[in-house]
């Protein structure tokens, strides 16, 4: 029989960060992290020991903690996630905050989130602005399944449509278009550390700008008068995205920074 303290020692020996180990234990034991910290002597039964050991091994191999726990907090919402979707990042909350600022002055806005993955952006926007009509798309049916389940669990009325970028949206116009598309360049060494997440959500290959080009290039027929387009992009892509937006007739182009101080989101209106 293993105790919590012994499991934590095992985590350390496996190379798992202490906080991650506590969260894995809390998840398997269906307790909070503070309970784990206060109950060093609590016993684990055999299935719990096995589950904890398997999770430590996967974490040590680089699997995101969010996949092991099956959930990730984003903009105050607890989202369920699995390996079909990118793990929502705090950086993307900058995009949501910007969207909610714009929506504060709009009435009954139509919003779309292109490439929604877990549904993070669309659901956070609907949660922050219930009056908005929110649609979310993704080319991955598996991802849409995750997003739909999150919408249902959180009781947020978001509609979903399968399709790549604008393909799902023929004839539809929006007041606000949001996207965190794949933007990592094909040869970027950072991809190695992200190998557990769907490549489709991380990189379009090439210089990393293909999806951003497709979104900006195809936007015009889908933008209502005065509509805004807000895009997340790589730390070194703000200049390229700004140029792309101006090239396609957008105005008031500006960029916002993420929590690490990197230029992360660029937006403009028509
Ligand atoms: N921000 C993610 C990362 O660099 C990438 C997300 C994306 O490509 N949209 O880890």
Short mmCIF file of C-alpha atoms and ligand atoms in Angstrom, two decimals:
data_model
loop_
_atom_site.label_atom_id
_atom_site.label_comp_id
_atom_site.label_asym_id
_atom_site.label_seq_id
_atom_site.Cartn_x
_atom_site.Cartn_y
_atom_site.Cartn_z
CA UNK A 1 0.00 0.00 0.00
CA UNK A 2 1.32 3.39 -1.06
CA UNK A 3 0.78 6.70 0.76
CA UNK A 4 0.47 10.19 -0.71
CA UNK A 5 3.99 11.00 0.53
CA UNK A 6 5.40 7.90 -1.15
CA UNK A 7 3.64 8.75 -4.40
CA UNK A 8 5.11 12.26 -4.28
CA UNK A 9 8.57 10.77 -3.74
CA UNK A 10 7.96 8.49 -6.72
CA UNK A 11 6.99 11.54 -8.82
CA UNK A 12 10.24 13.26 -7.89
CA UNK A 13 12.22 10.16 -8.87
CA UNK A 14 10.34 10.03 -12.19
CA UNK A 15 11.22 13.67 -12.88
CA UNK A 16 7.74 15.12 -12.41
CA UNK A 17 7.38 18.67 -11.07
CA UNK A 18 5.95 18.74 -7.51
CA UNK A 19 2.96 20.92 -8.36
CA UNK A 20 2.08 18.68 -11.32
CA UNK A 21 2.40 15.60 -9.08
CA UNK A 22 0.07 17.13 -6.49
CA UNK A 23 -2.49 17.97 -9.17
CA UNK A 24 -2.30 14.46 -10.63
CA UNK A 25 -2.78 12.94 -7.16
CA UNK A 26 -5.67 15.28 -6.44
CA UNK A 27 -7.30 14.29 -9.73
CA UNK A 28 -6.90 10.54 -9.20
CA UNK A 29 -8.04 10.75 -5.55
CA UNK A 30 -10.90 13.14 -6.51
CA UNK A 31 -9.72 15.64 -3.91
CA UNK A 32 -8.40 19.22 -4.01
CA UNK A 33 -4.68 20.03 -4.06
CA UNK A 34 -4.89 21.39 -0.50
CA UNK A 35 -6.28 18.03 0.66
CA UNK A 36 -3.28 16.27 -0.94
CA UNK A 37 -0.88 18.67 0.80
CA UNK A 38 -2.59 18.06 4.17
CA UNK A 39 -2.80 14.25 3.86
CA UNK A 40 0.74 12.88 3.46
CA UNK A 41 -0.25 9.61 5.20
CA UNK A 42 -3.44 8.94 3.22
CA UNK A 43 -3.33 5.54 1.53
CA UNK A 44 -3.82 4.91 -2.18
CA UNK A 45 -5.54 1.69 -3.20
CA UNK A 46 -3.97 -0.42 -5.97
CA UNK A 47 -5.93 1.06 -8.90
CA UNK A 48 -5.16 4.57 -7.64
CA UNK A 49 -1.43 3.76 -7.36
CA UNK A 50 -1.46 2.36 -10.89
CA UNK A 51 -3.30 5.39 -12.26
CA UNK A 52 -0.94 7.81 -10.53
CA UNK A 53 2.16 5.94 -11.71
CA UNK A 54 0.90 5.87 -15.31
CA UNK A 55 0.16 9.59 -15.21
CA UNK A 56 3.62 10.39 -13.78
CA UNK A 57 5.25 8.40 -16.59
CA UNK A 58 3.22 10.21 -19.25
CA UNK A 59 3.94 13.61 -17.68
CA UNK A 60 7.67 12.82 -17.52
CA UNK A 61 7.50 12.00 -21.25
CA UNK A 62 6.24 15.52 -21.94
CA UNK A 63 2.50 15.02 -22.22
CA UNK A 64 0.69 18.23 -21.21
CA UNK A 65 -0.76 18.12 -17.70
CA UNK A 66 -4.09 19.27 -19.14
CA UNK A 67 -4.43 16.03 -21.13
CA UNK A 68 -3.68 13.93 -18.04
CA UNK A 69 -6.23 15.80 -15.96
CA UNK A 70 -8.64 16.06 -18.90
CA UNK A 71 -9.27 19.70 -18.15
CA UNK A 72 -7.82 23.19 -18.35
CA UNK A 73 -8.98 26.51 -16.98
CA UNK A 74 -9.34 29.30 -19.53
CA UNK A 75 -10.65 32.80 -18.87
CA UNK A 76 -12.48 31.58 -15.77
CA UNK A 77 -14.08 28.57 -17.49
CA UNK A 78 -13.12 24.97 -16.80
CA UNK A 79 -12.82 23.30 -20.21
CA UNK A 80 -12.48 19.60 -20.86
CA UNK A 81 -9.63 18.85 -23.24
CA UNK A 82 -8.04 15.85 -24.90
CA UNK A 83 -5.35 15.25 -27.50
CA UNK A 84 -7.72 16.29 -30.32
CA UNK A 85 -7.42 19.93 -29.29
CA UNK A 86 -4.68 22.42 -28.49
CA UNK A 87 -4.38 23.08 -24.75
CA UNK A 88 -5.83 26.58 -24.23
CA UNK A 89 -3.06 29.06 -23.34
CA UNK A 90 -3.29 32.08 -21.01
CA UNK A 91 -1.84 34.16 -23.90
CA UNK A 92 -5.12 33.68 -25.76
CA UNK A 93 -7.02 35.40 -22.94
CA UNK A 94 -5.61 38.65 -24.38
CA UNK A 95 -7.64 38.00 -27.54
CA UNK A 96 -10.78 37.28 -25.49
CA UNK A 97 -10.35 40.44 -23.38
CA UNK A 98 -9.97 42.51 -26.54
CA UNK A 99 -13.09 40.92 -28.05
CA UNK A 100 -15.11 41.60 -24.89
CA UNK A 101 -14.02 45.26 -24.91
CA UNK A 102 -15.29 45.62 -28.48
CA UNK A 103 -18.54 43.81 -27.63
CA UNK A 104 -19.21 46.07 -24.65
CA UNK A 105 -20.16 48.82 -27.15
CA UNK A 106 -22.07 46.60 -29.56
CA UNK A 107 -25.63 45.37 -29.53
CA UNK A 108 -26.53 41.81 -30.54
CA UNK A 109 -23.21 41.29 -32.30
CA UNK A 110 -22.58 38.29 -34.54
CA UNK A 111 -19.27 36.68 -33.59
CA UNK A 112 -17.35 33.82 -35.16
CA UNK A 113 -14.32 31.91 -33.83
CA UNK A 114 -12.42 30.23 -36.70
CA UNK A 115 -10.61 27.02 -35.71
CA UNK A 116 -12.12 26.84 -32.24
CA UNK A 117 -10.40 23.66 -30.99
CA UNK A 118 -11.71 23.09 -27.46
CA UNK A 119 -14.11 26.01 -27.96
CA UNK A 120 -12.05 28.20 -25.61
CA UNK A 121 -12.39 31.56 -27.38
CA UNK A 122 -16.01 31.13 -28.47
CA UNK A 123 -17.17 29.93 -25.05
CA UNK A 124 -15.29 32.62 -23.11
CA UNK A 125 -16.78 35.29 -25.38
CA UNK A 126 -20.31 33.94 -25.00
CA UNK A 127 -19.80 33.72 -21.23
CA UNK A 128 -18.53 37.31 -21.07
CA UNK A 129 -21.14 38.67 -23.48
CA UNK A 130 -24.33 36.56 -23.38
CA UNK A 131 -26.09 38.95 -25.78
CA UNK A 132 -23.71 38.06 -28.62
CA UNK A 133 -24.61 35.37 -31.17
CA UNK A 134 -21.54 33.15 -31.27
CA UNK A 135 -20.61 30.62 -33.93
CA UNK A 136 -17.46 28.46 -33.89
CA UNK A 137 -15.90 26.41 -36.68
CA UNK A 138 -13.20 23.79 -36.97
CA UNK A 139 -11.94 21.57 -39.75
CA UNK A 140 -11.48 18.75 -37.22
CA UNK A 141 -14.70 16.89 -36.38
CA UNK A 142 -13.02 15.46 -33.30
CA UNK A 143 -12.21 18.96 -32.07
CA UNK A 144 -15.78 20.11 -32.72
CA UNK A 145 -16.96 17.19 -30.59
CA UNK A 146 -14.83 18.43 -27.69
CA UNK A 147 -16.03 22.02 -28.19
CA UNK A 148 -19.70 20.99 -28.38
CA UNK A 149 -19.38 18.95 -25.19
CA UNK A 150 -17.81 21.94 -23.43
CA UNK A 151 -20.65 24.22 -24.59
CA UNK A 152 -23.20 21.75 -23.30
CA UNK A 153 -21.49 21.24 -19.96
CA UNK A 154 -21.12 24.98 -19.42
CA UNK A 155 -24.65 25.65 -20.71
CA UNK A 156 -23.36 28.24 -23.18
CA UNK A 157 -25.41 28.71 -26.33
CA UNK A 158 -22.74 28.61 -29.04
CA UNK A 159 -23.39 27.15 -32.52
CA UNK A 160 -20.81 24.99 -34.30
CA UNK A 161 -20.05 24.35 -37.97
CA UNK A 162 -17.48 22.00 -39.49
CA UNK A 163 -15.12 23.41 -42.10
CA UNK A 164 -11.76 24.99 -42.74
CA UNK A 165 -11.56 28.77 -42.11
CA UNK A 166 -14.21 30.46 -44.30
CA UNK A 167 -15.36 27.25 -46.01
CA UNK A 168 -18.03 26.67 -43.35
CA UNK A 169 -19.46 30.17 -43.68
CA UNK A 170 -20.62 30.84 -47.24
CA UNK A 171 -22.90 33.87 -47.41
CA UNK A 172 -22.55 34.76 -43.70
CA UNK A 173 -21.34 38.08 -42.31
CA UNK A 174 -20.09 38.89 -38.82
CA UNK A 175 -19.43 41.92 -36.66
CA UNK A 176 -16.43 40.31 -34.98
CA UNK A 177 -14.15 37.58 -36.30
CA UNK A 178 -11.71 35.88 -33.94
CA UNK A 179 -9.06 33.24 -34.53
CA UNK A 180 -6.08 31.59 -32.92
CA UNK A 181 -4.96 29.66 -36.02
CA UNK A 182 -1.90 27.42 -36.34
CA UNK A 183 1.03 29.83 -36.81
CA UNK A 184 4.25 28.07 -35.87
CA UNK A 185 6.67 27.78 -38.82
CA UNK A 186 7.16 24.26 -40.20
CA UNK A 187 10.81 24.03 -39.15
CA UNK A 188 10.47 25.73 -35.76
CA UNK A 189 12.45 23.81 -33.11
CA UNK A 190 9.69 24.57 -30.55
CA UNK A 191 7.45 22.05 -32.29
CA UNK A 192 9.45 19.19 -30.74
CA UNK A 193 8.24 20.19 -27.26
CA UNK A 194 4.64 20.36 -28.52
CA UNK A 195 4.54 16.92 -30.14
CA UNK A 196 1.66 15.71 -27.96
CA UNK A 197 -0.69 18.39 -29.27
CA UNK A 198 -2.38 18.17 -32.72
CA UNK A 199 0.03 19.39 -35.43
CA UNK A 200 -3.00 20.69 -37.34
CA UNK A 201 -3.62 23.20 -34.55
CA UNK A 202 0.01 24.29 -34.23
CA UNK A 203 1.55 24.69 -37.67
CA UNK A 204 0.40 25.20 -41.24
CA UNK A 205 3.98 24.39 -42.33
CA UNK A 206 6.13 26.80 -44.34
CA UNK A 207 6.71 30.18 -42.71
CA UNK A 208 3.75 29.69 -40.36
CA UNK A 209 1.65 32.42 -41.98
CA UNK A 210 -0.49 30.38 -44.40
CA UNK A 211 -3.56 30.11 -42.19
CA UNK A 212 -3.34 33.81 -41.24
CA UNK A 213 -3.08 34.68 -44.97
CA UNK A 214 -6.13 32.56 -45.76
CA UNK A 215 -8.19 34.13 -42.98
CA UNK A 216 -7.26 37.73 -43.82
CA UNK A 217 -7.40 37.14 -47.58
CA UNK A 218 -10.87 35.60 -47.44
CA UNK A 219 -12.36 37.94 -44.84
CA UNK A 220 -13.93 40.70 -46.98
CA UNK A 221 -17.20 38.97 -47.98
CA UNK A 222 -17.79 37.90 -44.35
CA UNK A 223 -17.27 41.23 -42.63
CA UNK A 224 -20.30 43.40 -41.81
CA UNK A 225 -19.72 47.16 -42.16
CA UNK A 226 -17.27 48.26 -39.45
CA UNK A 227 -16.57 44.68 -38.37
CA UNK A 228 -13.41 43.79 -36.47
CA UNK A 229 -10.96 40.95 -37.08
CA UNK A 230 -8.71 39.90 -34.18
CA UNK A 231 -5.94 37.35 -34.70
CA UNK A 232 -3.46 35.60 -32.44
CA UNK A 233 -0.03 35.08 -34.00
CA UNK A 234 3.58 34.19 -33.24
CA UNK A 235 5.80 36.54 -31.22
CA UNK A 236 7.67 37.55 -34.41
CA UNK A 237 4.69 37.80 -36.78
CA UNK A 238 3.03 41.10 -35.74
CA UNK A 239 4.67 43.06 -38.59
CA UNK A 240 3.64 40.51 -41.20
CA UNK A 241 0.05 40.31 -39.90
CA UNK A 242 -0.25 44.12 -39.75
CA UNK A 243 0.97 44.37 -43.36
CA UNK A 244 -1.43 41.64 -44.44
CA UNK A 245 -4.39 43.45 -42.85
CA UNK A 246 -3.50 46.81 -44.47
CA UNK A 247 -3.00 45.11 -47.82
CA UNK A 248 -6.57 43.81 -47.59
CA UNK A 249 -8.16 47.14 -46.79
CA UNK A 250 -8.33 46.96 -42.99
CA UNK A 251 -7.96 50.10 -40.88
CA UNK A 252 -6.96 50.99 -37.30
CA UNK A 253 -4.48 48.11 -37.28
CA UNK A 254 -2.99 47.53 -33.83
CA UNK A 255 -1.19 44.87 -31.82
CA UNK A 256 -1.52 43.78 -28.19
CA UNK A 257 1.02 41.97 -26.04
CA UNK A 258 0.69 38.74 -24.05
CA UNK A 259 1.52 38.21 -20.37
CA UNK A 260 5.16 37.58 -21.27
CA UNK A 261 5.31 40.95 -23.06
CA UNK A 262 5.38 39.46 -26.58
CA UNK A 263 3.32 41.00 -29.40
CA UNK A 264 0.63 38.29 -29.61
CA UNK A 265 -2.64 39.59 -31.10
CA UNK A 266 -3.25 41.95 -33.99
CA UNK A 267 -6.63 43.39 -34.88
CA UNK A 268 -8.24 45.84 -37.26
CA UNK A 269 -11.62 46.83 -38.68
CA UNK A 270 -13.17 47.52 -42.06
N1 LIG B 1 0.81 29.61 -28.67
C1 LIG B 1 1.09 28.24 -29.02
C2 LIG B 1 2.52 27.93 -28.69
O1 LIG B 1 3.40 28.61 -29.16
C3 LIG B 1 0.81 27.98 -30.47
C4 LIG B 1 -0.63 28.11 -30.78
C5 LIG B 1 -0.91 28.26 -32.21
O2 LIG B 1 -0.15 27.87 -33.10
N2 LIG B 1 -2.01 28.82 -32.48
O3 LIG B 1 2.77 27.04 -27.93
#
